Structure formats: structure tokens, C-alpha cells
Tab-separated table of C-alpha atoms in Angstrom:
chain	number	residue	atom	x	y	z
A	1	UNK	CA	23.911	-26.276	18.734
A	2	UNK	CA	24.213	-28.121	22.311
A	3	UNK	CA	21.471	-30.618	23.637
A	4	UNK	CA	18.447	-29.154	21.954
A	5	UNK	CA	15.976	-29.335	24.896
A	6	UNK	CA	12.563	-30.979	25.435
A	7	UNK	CA	9.490	-28.360	25.767
A	8	UNK	CA	5.626	-28.866	27.533
A	9	UNK	CA	3.795	-26.919	24.206
A	10	UNK	CA	4.913	-24.662	21.115
A	11	UNK	CA	3.499	-21.686	23.387
A	12	UNK	CA	7.121	-23.058	26.380
A	13	UNK	CA	9.010	-23.401	24.033
A	14	UNK	CA	7.908	-19.144	22.318
A	15	UNK	CA	8.104	-18.228	25.691
A	16	UNK	CA	11.867	-19.178	26.316
A	17	UNK	CA	12.612	-18.181	22.718
A	18	UNK	CA	11.906	-14.545	23.627
A	19	UNK	CA	12.334	-14.085	27.570
A	20	UNK	CA	16.305	-15.206	25.819
A	21	UNK	CA	15.946	-12.415	22.324
A	22	UNK	CA	14.657	-10.352	25.987
A	23	UNK	CA	18.079	-11.120	27.453
A	24	UNK	CA	20.692	-10.263	24.715
A	25	UNK	CA	18.345	-7.144	23.569
A	26	UNK	CA	18.982	-5.854	27.233
A	27	UNK	CA	22.719	-6.363	27.770
A	28	UNK	CA	25.127	-4.154	27.335
A	29	UNK	CA	27.413	-5.786	24.208
A	30	UNK	CA	29.816	-3.380	24.695
A	31	UNK	CA	31.198	-4.733	28.801
A	32	UNK	CA	31.999	-7.539	26.383
A	33	UNK	CA	34.645	-9.507	25.103
A	34	UNK	CA	35.532	-9.012	20.833
A	35	UNK	CA	35.314	-12.985	21.360
A	36	UNK	CA	31.683	-13.269	22.922
A	37	UNK	CA	30.011	-10.067	21.241
A	38	UNK	CA	31.801	-12.996	17.640
A	39	UNK	CA	29.918	-15.691	19.119
A	40	UNK	CA	27.011	-13.688	19.678
A	41	UNK	CA	27.192	-12.738	16.062
A	42	UNK	CA	27.447	-15.796	15.157
A	43	UNK	CA	24.859	-17.410	16.880
A	44	UNK	CA	22.055	-14.671	15.473
A	45	UNK	CA	22.422	-16.270	12.164
A	46	UNK	CA	22.102	-19.397	13.597
A	47	UNK	CA	18.891	-18.525	14.893
A	48	UNK	CA	17.984	-16.501	11.869
A	49	UNK	CA	18.818	-19.884	9.506
A	50	UNK	CA	16.460	-21.462	12.475
A	51	UNK	CA	14.041	-19.497	12.818
A	52	UNK	CA	13.380	-19.183	9.248
A	53	UNK	CA	12.515	-22.879	8.774
A	54	UNK	CA	9.972	-23.323	11.754
A	55	UNK	CA	8.336	-20.166	10.067
A	56	UNK	CA	8.208	-21.141	6.679
A	57	UNK	CA	7.190	-24.713	8.704
A	58	UNK	CA	4.053	-23.112	10.281
A	59	UNK	CA	3.396	-21.119	7.163
A	60	UNK	CA	2.498	-23.701	4.946
A	61	UNK	CA	0.536	-25.512	7.105
A	62	UNK	CA	-1.843	-22.721	8.172
A	63	UNK	CA	-1.917	-21.407	4.118
A	64	UNK	CA	-2.177	-25.442	2.993
A	65	UNK	CA	-5.043	-24.807	5.976
A	66	UNK	CA	-6.286	-22.387	5.163
A	67	UNK	CA	-6.205	-20.479	8.729
A	68	UNK	CA	-5.746	-17.091	6.791
A	69	UNK	CA	-9.899	-17.453	5.716
A	70	UNK	CA	-11.133	-17.077	9.770
A	71	UNK	CA	-9.995	-13.207	9.566
A	72	UNK	CA	-11.819	-12.686	6.066
A	73	UNK	CA	-7.866	-12.768	4.558
A	74	UNK	CA	-8.252	-13.561	0.807
A	75	UNK	CA	-4.155	-15.168	1.198
A	76	UNK	CA	-1.298	-15.280	3.808
A	77	UNK	CA	0.487	-12.733	2.149
A	78	UNK	CA	-2.625	-9.704	3.109
A	79	UNK	CA	-2.492	-12.316	6.571
A	80	UNK	CA	0.558	-11.489	7.484
A	81	UNK	CA	0.986	-7.638	6.150
A	82	UNK	CA	-2.440	-6.802	8.006
A	83	UNK	CA	-1.576	-9.199	11.285
A	84	UNK	CA	0.875	-9.526	11.647
A	85	UNK	CA	2.212	-5.798	10.461
A	86	UNK	CA	5.409	-6.971	8.192
A	87	UNK	CA	6.524	-4.729	4.867
A	88	UNK	CA	4.662	-6.703	2.003
A	89	UNK	CA	8.363	-7.443	0.640
A	90	UNK	CA	8.595	-9.196	4.458
A	91	UNK	CA	5.930	-11.311	3.285
A	92	UNK	CA	6.803	-12.358	-0.314
A	93	UNK	CA	9.785	-13.520	1.284
A	94	UNK	CA	8.185	-15.606	4.314
A	95	UNK	CA	5.240	-16.464	2.292
A	96	UNK	CA	8.506	-18.292	-0.634
A	97	UNK	CA	9.659	-19.864	2.644
A	98	UNK	CA	6.530	-21.817	2.921
A	99	UNK	CA	6.303	-22.752	-0.948
A	100	UNK	CA	10.620	-23.699	-0.985
A	101	UNK	CA	9.552	-25.949	1.680
A	102	UNK	CA	7.771	-28.245	-0.067
A	103	UNK	CA	10.087	-28.247	-3.151
A	104	UNK	CA	13.871	-27.222	-1.018
A	105	UNK	CA	13.312	-29.559	2.152
A	106	UNK	CA	16.988	-29.830	2.308
A	107	UNK	CA	17.744	-26.140	1.931
A	108	UNK	CA	14.668	-26.325	4.763
A	109	UNK	CA	17.059	-29.479	6.595
A	110	UNK	CA	20.124	-27.698	6.678
A	111	UNK	CA	18.309	-23.770	8.147
A	112	UNK	CA	17.354	-26.382	10.882
A	113	UNK	CA	20.505	-26.853	11.795
A	114	UNK	CA	22.429	-24.509	11.704
A	115	UNK	CA	23.983	-25.500	9.011
A	116	UNK	CA	23.710	-23.314	6.453
A	117	UNK	CA	22.547	-18.690	5.930
A	118	UNK	CA	19.294	-17.458	5.558
A	119	UNK	CA	20.901	-15.729	2.384
A	120	UNK	CA	22.551	-18.221	1.351
A	121	UNK	CA	19.631	-20.940	1.318
A	122	UNK	CA	17.346	-18.639	-0.067
A	123	UNK	CA	20.536	-18.353	-3.163
A	124	UNK	CA	20.628	-22.239	-3.667
A	125	UNK	CA	16.379	-21.716	-4.168
A	126	UNK	CA	17.042	-19.248	-6.884
A	127	UNK	CA	19.606	-21.291	-8.313
A	128	UNK	CA	18.573	-24.896	-9.092
A	129	UNK	CA	14.737	-22.944	-9.568
A	130	UNK	CA	15.488	-23.181	-12.655
A	131	UNK	CA	17.288	-26.614	-12.444
A	132	UNK	CA	14.942	-29.361	-14.366
A	133	UNK	CA	12.463	-30.756	-10.968
A	134	UNK	CA	13.654	-34.070	-10.568
A	135	UNK	CA	17.609	-32.844	-10.679
A	136	UNK	CA	16.879	-29.881	-7.988
A	137	UNK	CA	16.913	-32.228	-4.407
A	138	UNK	CA	20.273	-33.732	-5.484
A	139	UNK	CA	21.235	-30.404	-6.821
A	140	UNK	CA	20.476	-28.837	-3.620
A	141	UNK	CA	23.356	-31.610	-1.931
A	142	UNK	CA	25.342	-30.742	-3.435
A	143	UNK	CA	25.843	-27.575	-3.302
A	144	UNK	CA	24.631	-27.351	0.735
A	145	UNK	CA	27.468	-29.728	1.081
A	146	UNK	CA	30.208	-27.717	-0.814
A	147	UNK	CA	29.169	-24.301	1.253
A	148	UNK	CA	29.538	-26.719	4.483
A	149	UNK	CA	32.844	-27.260	2.916
A	150	UNK	CA	34.310	-23.762	3.144
A	151	UNK	CA	33.369	-22.425	-0.914
A	152	UNK	CA	32.111	-19.451	-0.927
A	153	UNK	CA	29.467	-17.348	-2.792
A	154	UNK	CA	31.333	-17.224	-5.743
A	155	UNK	CA	32.643	-20.778	-5.991
A	156	UNK	CA	28.811	-21.736	-5.708
A	157	UNK	CA	27.716	-19.533	-8.187
A	158	UNK	CA	30.279	-21.035	-10.351
A	159	UNK	CA	29.005	-23.993	-9.867
A	160	UNK	CA	25.322	-23.342	-9.750
A	161	UNK	CA	26.087	-22.463	-12.821
A	162	UNK	CA	27.762	-24.874	-14.755
A	163	UNK	CA	24.635	-27.073	-13.387
A	164	UNK	CA	22.526	-25.424	-15.259
A	165	UNK	CA	24.752	-25.246	-18.766
A	166	UNK	CA	24.917	-29.248	-18.337
A	167	UNK	CA	20.863	-29.635	-17.747
A	168	UNK	CA	20.402	-27.411	-20.685
A	169	UNK	CA	22.585	-29.823	-23.217
A	170	UNK	CA	21.370	-32.979	-21.522
A	171	UNK	CA	16.949	-30.999	-22.459
A	172	UNK	CA	17.408	-28.798	-25.930
A	173	UNK	CA	14.709	-28.641	-25.979
A	174	UNK	CA	12.687	-28.666	-23.003
A	175	UNK	CA	10.899	-25.696	-21.195
A	176	UNK	CA	12.016	-22.992	-24.307
A	177	UNK	CA	10.065	-19.934	-23.133
A	178	UNK	CA	12.277	-19.671	-19.165
A	179	UNK	CA	13.457	-16.185	-20.167
A	180	UNK	CA	10.391	-15.652	-20.216
A	181	UNK	CA	8.698	-16.664	-16.814
A	182	UNK	CA	12.157	-14.633	-14.955
A	183	UNK	CA	10.280	-10.945	-16.206
A	184	UNK	CA	9.187	-8.522	-13.995
A	185	UNK	CA	9.526	-5.031	-13.856
A	186	UNK	CA	8.707	-2.908	-10.303
A	187	UNK	CA	8.478	0.843	-10.184
A	188	UNK	CA	8.811	2.654	-6.904
A	189	UNK	CA	7.739	5.611	-5.802
A	190	UNK	CA	9.879	8.200	-2.557
A	191	UNK	CA	8.887	10.077	-0.019
A	192	UNK	CA	9.824	13.150	-2.226
A	193	UNK	CA	7.420	11.085	-4.800
A	194	UNK	CA	10.473	10.021	-7.414
A	195	UNK	CA	9.657	7.179	-9.491
A	196	UNK	CA	12.705	4.530	-9.143
A	197	UNK	CA	12.334	2.137	-11.929
A	198	UNK	CA	13.851	-1.916	-13.059
A	199	UNK	CA	13.218	-4.620	-14.216
A	200	UNK	CA	13.371	-7.520	-16.462
A	201	UNK	CA	12.615	-7.424	-19.688
A	202	UNK	CA	12.145	-9.868	-22.683
A	203	UNK	CA	14.292	-9.734	-25.928
A	204	UNK	CA	11.112	-8.699	-27.579
A	205	UNK	CA	9.519	-6.477	-25.542
A	206	UNK	CA	13.788	-4.297	-24.838
A	207	UNK	CA	13.814	-4.264	-28.588
A	208	UNK	CA	9.918	-2.382	-28.366
A	209	UNK	CA	11.279	0.151	-25.935
A	210	UNK	CA	14.203	0.833	-26.671
A	211	UNK	CA	12.694	1.999	-30.248
A	212	UNK	CA	10.230	3.686	-28.098
A	213	UNK	CA	12.790	5.898	-26.015
A	214	UNK	CA	14.966	6.310	-29.203
A	215	UNK	CA	11.984	7.864	-30.957
A	216	UNK	CA	10.623	10.311	-28.493
A	217	UNK	CA	14.532	10.574	-26.596
A	218	UNK	CA	16.154	12.171	-29.620
A	219	UNK	CA	17.926	14.763	-29.349
A	220	UNK	CA	15.552	18.075	-29.751
A	221	UNK	CA	18.564	20.378	-31.581
A	222	UNK	CA	21.775	21.594	-30.836
A	223	UNK	CA	20.835	23.051	-28.083
A	224	UNK	CA	19.451	20.163	-26.150
A	225	UNK	CA	22.242	19.450	-23.059
A	226	UNK	CA	20.330	16.740	-22.172
A	227	UNK	CA	22.318	13.247	-21.263
A	228	UNK	CA	20.872	10.481	-23.198
A	229	UNK	CA	19.648	8.988	-20.164
A	230	UNK	CA	17.383	12.694	-18.826
A	231	UNK	CA	17.193	12.027	-22.274
A	232	UNK	CA	14.951	7.798	-22.624
A	233	UNK	CA	13.341	9.886	-19.029
A	234	UNK	CA	11.569	12.346	-20.854
A	235	UNK	CA	10.898	9.995	-23.367
A	236	UNK	CA	9.184	7.496	-21.627
A	237	UNK	CA	7.457	10.885	-19.530
A	238	UNK	CA	6.150	11.945	-23.110
A	239	UNK	CA	5.438	8.021	-24.476
A	240	UNK	CA	2.475	7.533	-21.527
A	241	UNK	CA	0.939	10.780	-22.180
A	242	UNK	CA	0.847	10.362	-25.734
A	243	UNK	CA	-0.381	7.287	-24.241
A	244	UNK	CA	-3.005	7.882	-21.887
A	245	UNK	CA	-4.746	10.863	-24.363
A	246	UNK	CA	-4.797	8.484	-27.579
A	247	UNK	CA	-7.608	6.962	-24.915
A	248	UNK	CA	-6.096	3.302	-25.768
A	249	UNK	CA	-6.397	2.377	-21.870
A	250	UNK	CA	-8.915	-0.321	-20.983
A	251	UNK	CA	-11.120	0.798	-18.142
A	252	UNK	CA	-10.018	0.654	-14.760
A	253	UNK	CA	-12.947	-0.238	-11.738
A	254	UNK	CA	-15.628	0.297	-15.028
A	255	UNK	CA	-14.723	3.597	-15.348
A	256	UNK	CA	-12.313	5.404	-17.872
A	257	UNK	CA	-8.469	6.458	-16.732
A	258	UNK	CA	-7.286	8.838	-15.757
A	259	UNK	CA	-4.277	10.642	-14.477
A	260	UNK	CA	-5.258	12.097	-11.026
A	261	UNK	CA	-3.076	14.943	-9.952
A	262	UNK	CA	-2.835	16.341	-6.703
A	263	UNK	CA	-1.995	20.097	-5.692
A	264	UNK	CA	-1.253	21.812	-2.900
A	265	UNK	CA	-3.570	25.034	-2.343
A	266	UNK	CA	-1.060	26.685	-2.010
A	267	UNK	CA	0.724	25.669	-5.112
A	268	UNK	CA	-2.981	27.050	-6.929
A	269	UNK	CA	-2.834	30.469	-5.572
A	270	UNK	CA	0.838	30.617	-6.635
A	271	UNK	CA	-0.672	30.229	-9.881
A	272	UNK	CA	-3.818	31.812	-9.792
A	273	UNK	CA	-3.279	34.731	-8.038
A	274	UNK	CA	0.064	35.013	-6.276
A	275	UNK	CA	1.624	36.315	-3.257
A	276	UNK	CA	-1.402	36.345	-0.797
A	277	UNK	CA	-2.218	36.968	3.382
A	278	UNK	CA	-4.074	32.962	2.560
A	279	UNK	CA	-0.723	31.453	0.450
A	280	UNK	CA	1.694	32.930	3.589
A	281	UNK	CA	-0.890	31.301	6.533
A	282	UNK	CA	-0.865	28.560	5.010
A	283	UNK	CA	2.183	27.326	3.008
A	284	UNK	CA	3.729	25.380	5.972
A	285	UNK	CA	1.305	23.287	6.864
A	286	UNK	CA	0.084	22.488	3.101
A	287	UNK	CA	3.601	21.275	2.637
A	288	UNK	CA	3.968	19.059	5.515
A	289	UNK	CA	1.180	17.123	4.959
A	290	UNK	CA	2.083	16.825	1.079
A	291	UNK	CA	4.966	14.923	2.257
A	292	UNK	CA	2.801	12.618	4.791
A	293	UNK	CA	0.733	12.139	1.315
A	294	UNK	CA	3.792	11.670	-1.050
A	295	UNK	CA	5.411	9.900	1.974
A	296	UNK	CA	2.004	6.886	1.985
A	297	UNK	CA	1.559	6.594	-2.142
A	298	UNK	CA	4.888	5.844	-1.897
A	299	UNK	CA	3.951	2.963	-0.127
A	300	UNK	CA	1.144	2.238	-1.433
A	301	UNK	CA	1.511	2.785	-4.756
A	302	UNK	CA	0.411	5.718	-7.166
A	303	UNK	CA	-2.814	4.595	-6.999
A	304	UNK	CA	-4.819	7.797	-5.278
A	305	UNK	CA	-2.701	9.898	-8.412
A	306	UNK	CA	0.459	12.160	-8.534
A	307	UNK	CA	1.193	14.464	-5.471
A	308	UNK	CA	3.085	17.352	-6.766
A	309	UNK	CA	4.105	20.463	-6.628
A	310	UNK	CA	6.460	23.989	-7.145
A	311	UNK	CA	7.256	23.905	-10.867
A	312	UNK	CA	5.399	20.322	-11.789
A	313	UNK	CA	2.496	21.300	-10.399
A	314	UNK	CA	3.022	24.275	-12.488
A	315	UNK	CA	2.990	22.220	-15.389
A	316	UNK	CA	0.530	20.082	-15.155
A	317	UNK	CA	-1.377	22.638	-14.136
A	318	UNK	CA	-0.880	24.357	-17.530
A	319	UNK	CA	-3.111	22.511	-19.609
A	320	UNK	CA	-5.055	20.045	-17.781
A	321	UNK	CA	-8.787	19.997	-16.797
A	322	UNK	CA	-9.294	20.550	-12.913
A	323	UNK	CA	-11.502	18.842	-11.137
A	324	UNK	CA	-11.446	19.990	-7.830
A	325	UNK	CA	-12.229	17.784	-4.882
A	326	UNK	CA	-12.777	19.773	-1.472
A	327	UNK	CA	-11.898	18.041	1.564
A	328	UNK	CA	-11.174	19.154	5.469
A	329	UNK	CA	-9.920	17.220	8.816
A	330	UNK	CA	-12.012	16.789	11.910
A	331	UNK	CA	-11.366	19.841	14.217
A	332	UNK	CA	-11.153	18.359	17.225
A	333	UNK	CA	-10.130	21.153	19.172
A	334	UNK	CA	-13.377	22.386	18.173
A	335	UNK	CA	-16.396	20.079	19.947
A	336	UNK	CA	-15.587	21.671	23.733
A	337	UNK	CA	-16.995	25.081	22.547
A	338	UNK	CA	-19.733	23.477	20.304
A	339	UNK	CA	-21.399	21.572	23.013
A	340	UNK	CA	-20.822	24.299	25.046
A	341	UNK	CA	-22.750	26.788	22.554
A	342	UNK	CA	-25.780	24.354	21.938
A	343	UNK	CA	-26.481	24.034	25.926
A	344	UNK	CA	-26.719	27.911	26.339
A	345	UNK	CA	-29.141	26.969	23.001
A	346	UNK	CA	-31.283	24.731	24.530
A	347	UNK	CA	-31.571	26.739	27.325
A	348	UNK	CA	-32.828	29.667	26.074
A	349	UNK	CA	-34.599	27.828	22.812
A	350	UNK	CA	-36.557	26.521	26.669
A	351	UNK	CA	-36.610	30.169	27.503
A	352	UNK	CA	-38.576	31.025	24.877
A	353	UNK	CA	-36.433	34.334	24.044
A	354	UNK	CA	-35.566	34.795	20.191
A	355	UNK	CA	-33.636	37.899	20.201
A	356	UNK	CA	-30.781	39.386	18.651
A	357	UNK	CA	-28.640	37.166	21.903
A	358	UNK	CA	-30.031	33.962	20.884
A	359	UNK	CA	-29.395	34.775	17.204
A	360	UNK	CA	-25.856	35.656	17.760
A	361	UNK	CA	-25.550	32.227	20.100
A	362	UNK	CA	-27.781	30.276	16.796
A	363	UNK	CA	-25.133	31.732	13.722
A	364	UNK	CA	-22.204	31.172	16.516
A	365	UNK	CA	-23.653	27.085	16.623
A	366	UNK	CA	-23.188	26.997	13.314
A	367	UNK	CA	-19.832	28.914	12.428
A	368	UNK	CA	-18.260	25.782	15.090
A	369	UNK	CA	-20.485	23.592	13.627
A	370	UNK	CA	-18.180	24.162	11.008
A	371	UNK	CA	-15.183	24.822	12.089
A	372	UNK	CA	-15.578	21.177	13.397
A	373	UNK	CA	-16.177	19.504	10.400
A	374	UNK	CA	-13.665	21.613	7.747
A	375	UNK	CA	-10.712	21.559	10.497
A	376	UNK	CA	-8.380	24.184	11.746
A	377	UNK	CA	-8.002	26.119	8.834
A	378	UNK	CA	-11.645	27.442	8.147
A	379	UNK	CA	-14.721	26.003	5.418
A	380	UNK	CA	-12.488	24.710	2.330
A	381	UNK	CA	-16.145	24.418	0.355
A	382	UNK	CA	-15.884	28.138	1.979
A	383	UNK	CA	-11.991	28.874	-0.356
A	384	UNK	CA	-12.775	27.692	-3.667
A	385	UNK	CA	-15.886	29.371	-4.128
A	386	UNK	CA	-14.600	32.949	-2.598
A	387	UNK	CA	-10.774	32.487	-3.109
A	388	UNK	CA	-9.555	30.223	-6.252
A	389	UNK	CA	-11.219	32.443	-9.273
A	390	UNK	CA	-13.362	31.653	-11.423
A	391	UNK	CA	-11.379	28.517	-12.876
A	392	UNK	CA	-11.380	25.779	-9.946
A	393	UNK	CA	-15.049	28.085	-8.542
A	394	UNK	CA	-17.763	26.720	-10.122
A	395	UNK	CA	-20.790	24.154	-9.389
A	396	UNK	CA	-19.877	21.333	-6.917
A	397	UNK	CA	-20.989	18.152	-8.006
A	398	UNK	CA	-23.704	16.467	-5.062
A	399	UNK	CA	-22.207	13.881	-2.663
A	400	UNK	CA	-25.418	12.901	-1.560
A	401	UNK	CA	-27.854	11.430	-3.658
A	402	UNK	CA	-30.273	9.455	-1.950
A	403	UNK	CA	-30.808	5.965	-3.663
A	404	UNK	CA	-29.730	5.713	-6.587
A	405	UNK	CA	-28.811	2.597	-9.297
A	406	UNK	CA	-25.399	4.011	-10.213
A	407	UNK	CA	-22.934	5.812	-8.348
A	408	UNK	CA	-22.752	9.077	-9.860
A	409	UNK	CA	-18.653	10.205	-11.641
A	410	UNK	CA	-18.742	13.128	-8.723
A	411	UNK	CA	-19.373	10.541	-5.972
A	412	UNK	CA	-16.941	7.568	-7.297
A	413	UNK	CA	-14.443	10.061	-7.522
A	414	UNK	CA	-13.988	11.602	-4.268
A	415	UNK	CA	-14.560	8.044	-2.709
A	416	UNK	CA	-12.143	6.646	-5.069
A	417	UNK	CA	-9.657	9.829	-3.582
A	418	UNK	CA	-10.468	9.695	-0.378
A	419	UNK	CA	-9.996	6.353	0.693
A	420	UNK	CA	-7.452	5.289	-2.553
A	421	UNK	CA	-8.069	1.505	-1.688
A	422	UNK	CA	-9.568	-1.216	-0.009
A	423	UNK	CA	-10.995	0.280	2.936
A	424	UNK	CA	-11.265	-2.924	4.512
A	425	UNK	CA	-11.536	-3.050	8.296
A	426	UNK	CA	-8.720	-6.274	8.609
A	427	UNK	CA	-6.727	-4.522	6.530
A	428	UNK	CA	-6.203	-5.571	2.419
A	429	UNK	CA	-3.386	-3.551	0.441
A	430	UNK	CA	-6.087	-4.324	-3.125
A	431	UNK	CA	-5.010	-0.624	-5.236
A	432	UNK	CA	-8.047	1.372	-6.338
A	433	UNK	CA	-8.286	-0.187	-9.657
A	434	UNK	CA	-8.832	-3.578	-8.133
A	435	UNK	CA	-11.849	-2.291	-5.988
A	436	UNK	CA	-15.191	-1.106	-6.443
A	437	UNK	CA	-17.506	1.069	-4.166
A	438	UNK	CA	-19.578	-0.813	-2.213
A	439	UNK	CA	-22.272	0.671	0.290
A	440	UNK	CA	-22.531	-0.189	3.892
A	441	UNK	CA	-25.975	-0.092	4.042
A	442	UNK	CA	-27.107	-2.489	0.793
A	443	UNK	CA	-29.377	-0.922	-1.994
A	444	UNK	CA	-31.531	-2.721	-1.242
A	445	UNK	CA	-32.226	-2.002	2.402
A	446	UNK	CA	-32.841	1.513	0.864
A	447	UNK	CA	-29.186	2.147	1.332
A	448	UNK	CA	-28.133	5.915	0.569
A	449	UNK	CA	-25.651	6.414	-2.671
A	450	UNK	CA	-23.545	9.753	-1.276
A	451	UNK	CA	-19.549	9.552	0.107
A	452	UNK	CA	-20.453	8.935	4.165
A	453	UNK	CA	-22.263	5.850	3.157
A	454	UNK	CA	-19.765	4.018	0.601
A	455	UNK	CA	-16.323	3.334	0.635
A	456	UNK	CA	-13.651	1.056	-1.442
A	457	UNK	CA	-13.641	-2.504	-1.168
A	458	UNK	CA	-11.897	-4.694	-3.103
A	459	UNK	CA	-13.796	-7.988	-4.504
A	460	UNK	CA	-13.091	-10.152	-2.675
A	461	UNK	CA	-13.949	-8.949	0.367
A	462	UNK	CA	-17.127	-7.558	-1.565
A	463	UNK	CA	-17.908	-10.170	-3.840
A	464	UNK	CA	-17.154	-13.179	-1.104
A	465	UNK	CA	-16.842	-11.920	2.870
A	466	UNK	CA	-19.899	-10.065	2.597
A	467	UNK	CA	-21.871	-11.144	-0.048
A	468	UNK	CA	-20.821	-14.719	0.264
A	469	UNK	CA	-19.761	-15.286	3.702
A	470	UNK	CA	-21.985	-12.547	4.984
A	471	UNK	CA	-19.573	-10.105	6.989
A	472	UNK	CA	-20.864	-7.375	7.880
A	473	UNK	CA	-18.853	-3.579	7.922
A	474	UNK	CA	-19.412	-0.311	8.876
A	475	UNK	CA	-18.227	3.299	8.236
A	476	UNK	CA	-18.171	5.526	11.541
A	477	UNK	CA	-18.553	8.563	12.072
A	478	UNK	CA	-14.571	8.808	13.232
A	479	UNK	CA	-12.765	7.666	9.122
A	480	UNK	CA	-11.877	4.089	10.568
A	481	UNK	CA	-13.835	1.293	9.775
A	482	UNK	CA	-15.419	-1.987	11.590
A	483	UNK	CA	-16.342	-5.550	10.661
A	484	UNK	CA	-17.868	-8.412	11.519
A	485	UNK	CA	-18.417	-12.632	10.792
A	486	UNK	CA	-21.857	-14.109	10.348
A	487	UNK	CA	-22.709	-15.393	13.900
A	488	UNK	CA	-20.238	-12.144	15.479
A	489	UNK	CA	-17.720	-13.696	17.715
A	490	UNK	CA	-14.793	-12.341	15.424
A	491	UNK	CA	-14.878	-8.090	15.290
A	492	UNK	CA	-12.216	-6.710	13.076
A	493	UNK	CA	-11.374	-2.561	13.808
A	494	UNK	CA	-8.848	-0.451	11.363
A	495	UNK	CA	-6.777	2.089	12.936
A	496	UNK	CA	-7.509	5.125	13.950
A	497	UNK	CA	-6.536	8.584	11.336
A	498	UNK	CA	-2.857	9.606	11.483
A	499	UNK	CA	-1.730	11.307	13.661
A	500	UNK	CA	-0.682	14.757	13.093
A	501	UNK	CA	2.821	15.985	13.620
A	502	UNK	CA	3.452	18.285	16.919
């Protein structure tokens, strides 16, 4: 790697790293020969390994000193997500390397020296993690030496397998639940709302799941042309529906389990009224927004419910209790007209002339105010009551009840569907099921119970950050949140509402 330069400070070293990487990123690689390109690619891998070791060292120290608490984060992982703006998966990877700085010091030393790539180093750690703790260090050294000698991943895997079997034969009774510790299931969703399910099941779990899928996934008759995989998929969906309908699930966040399904106005109009001018006008806009909502849910999980359209929406709406919740968007374009009309109305009021023109101007102010808070599409509650028919045109639930000892279901559901996760200003990915409804002004101080005065906070940010550490959180009129600590030396701001395409 050459001579290690001497720097006066960490900041100077970081500036040099940024300058060097910036130079290479701006360089025209096509002007270099293949030999120079190959050398750069090799050095990039070494730099990645060295950077991994450096990050692990700093993150381990940051975690040990609970530096993340200065930003009211409940863990180093949460701090990484919201302060360095990386994905949850990347944060998990970084914190895993920070832990390995204590459990696999030889691997970290090899990374710091650029002797092994990050990916191979990680694989060695995963292999030797399965060994008894007193064998990991020597096994790490053994595999690192083999990698340095030129052995490929296949040969390293074979050697790791031999080390594992040898440790088992020498300690046959040790850690009989090792397979149980490797259990796990992960559900990921795509922009289109489809799911990808994979995991490692214990023998007992696999047996139970297999029995359920076999029982509910049997062929329905000769005309059933579904494949085995399709029948298993449908059986899983049927099993989940039966479980929810049976009422056997425990409560989540103090509320009975519900299956929230979001269906767009365009699809409801298809179901209820058939073709209409309103549907023609709204369909394109609704489809675009629905795609955005599904994409958001694909990253945050299913806490906000399933976002359905088309045939799937029709199927779920056929036999479901519907609870319409009206939402709107601020139409900023209406603000200038509203201000102008208010100035004209004020001038007429000063003159004392309450004539037909004054009444018309007053109605125009009211209409423009409605346009401002309801978005470009018009007054949402009017559409629900007058356009959707009796099935969805029932009485509205109150969303502002003044002082109350409890949060009524109507307000709770509206807050959950609006926020979908913890609304802490510094960022938090805790889902709605792990959150509590927080009054931005405490009930003891007369804080009202309404959607504009309540938001979701996870237990940590609600009970610890606010009620123990003295942080203050406010919900701004534009939907963003702001928080500051007890002595007001640190202020956190959430991002604004996402910009719309076009």
C-alpha cells in the first residue's frame, strides 16, 4: 500500500480522502489504459476494506459512548439511518462490523491492512461465528492466511465446514439450539405492492407451516389448474385471513388487530357508480399518487395497510367493512388568491357596505379557503358525501373533541393512517404498531384531542426523549415536525412533504 502519510488531525485526513476520491470520480476513465483501470479497481477494493475497518472502529467507540443520544436517537443504527441518510440494511451492516471489531479483531486488522476484501472478510466472520468462542480467533487467522495464499471462496468454505464439523465432534453436547438461533423470516414489498417472502424455519415451524399449506392448498377439483406454488400462495393468504377473522391475534398498540386496505377513489367509483366524469378526471392523478404510496410502503413495511387497485381492490371491497377517512392536500397555488380576496373583503368591511357584492366576496373567500386545504381536486368531504353513494356517505366521525381522557378510535385511526410511523423530528422508523398517540400539548395543560394536536411517537421518543429527557416536539402547520432539547442547544427538523412529480 506504500508509505502511510502522517496527518495533523482526523479532519485533515478526511479532507484528503474526499479530495482524492473526488478527483478519481471526476476523472475520465476512458482515457486510461486497461492496466491503469485495473490498478484503480484493485485499489478501490482495498480502500473499501480499509474504510470498513475505520468505520467499524469509530462506530464502536461512538456506540460505547452513546453518542447517538445527543440527537435523541435510541441506538447507533437509528442514528445512522437518520443522520447519515443510509438505508436500514446499510445501517445494519455498519453496526455488525462495529460489533466485529471486538469479536473478530484479526479480520478487522486484515481489512485495515488491505489484505482481504470486505466481502470475503464478512464471510469469514459469518463462518467462524458458528464456532465456539475460544476457537474463533485461531480460525479467523487460519482462514485469512488461506485467503492470502490465493484460495478461492469455494476452498475457504470447505475449510470452514471442516472446522465447524471438528468443533461439533469435539463438543457434541454444546449449544444444541444453534439451529434455533438462525431462524428468521423477512417480508419485503415492491413498488407494485407485491411481496417477497423468504427465511430460515426451524424443523417444528416448517412442519406446522407445511401442514397448513397442504391442508388449505389442496386442489379444488379437476378444473383447478393452479400450480403447487400458486396453491401454496393462495393457502397462505387464506390462512392469514382466517387468523385475523377469528379474533385470536393479540392487540397492537392497545387496539384490536385490523387489516387496513387503502382503495383509491378511482377504483371505488368503478365499483359503485361505473364510469363517471369524476373518475375520468381523477384516475390519472390517483394512479400516480397510489404508486407513490405503494413505493413508500415498500420501504417502510405494511404498517400503513395494503395499497390496492384494480381487481385486487374489487375483491377486498366485496366483503369488507369500509371506514372512509377523508384526506386532502394543500393547494399552495390558491394561497395568493385567498390573500387578495381577504384584503378586498377587509376593505369592504371597513366601508360598512354589506351588499350583494360583499356577500359574493365572502363566499369566494370561503371557497378559496376550502380549495387551499382540500387540494387541487376540490373538497374531499363533499365528494365522499355527495358522489360516493350511501355505502360510503355516512356521518363523519369527529376529529377534534377538545379535552379528553382517552383518544377515540376515529381520531386514533386517522392519526395512524396519516403518520404511519413515529414522527420524531430527527427521524425514526418505528412502525405504527410500536407507537403511541402523543398530544403535542400535554393533557394536563389542557391539550386538545384532535388530529392536528396529536401524532404518533414510539415508546422511546414519547416516554424517554419527551417525558424523561425534556425534549419538546411540535407539529407544524405544513405537516413537518420540529423538536428541541431541554436547554434548547439542539434543534431537529423533519423534512417537508414530498414534492409531486410534474
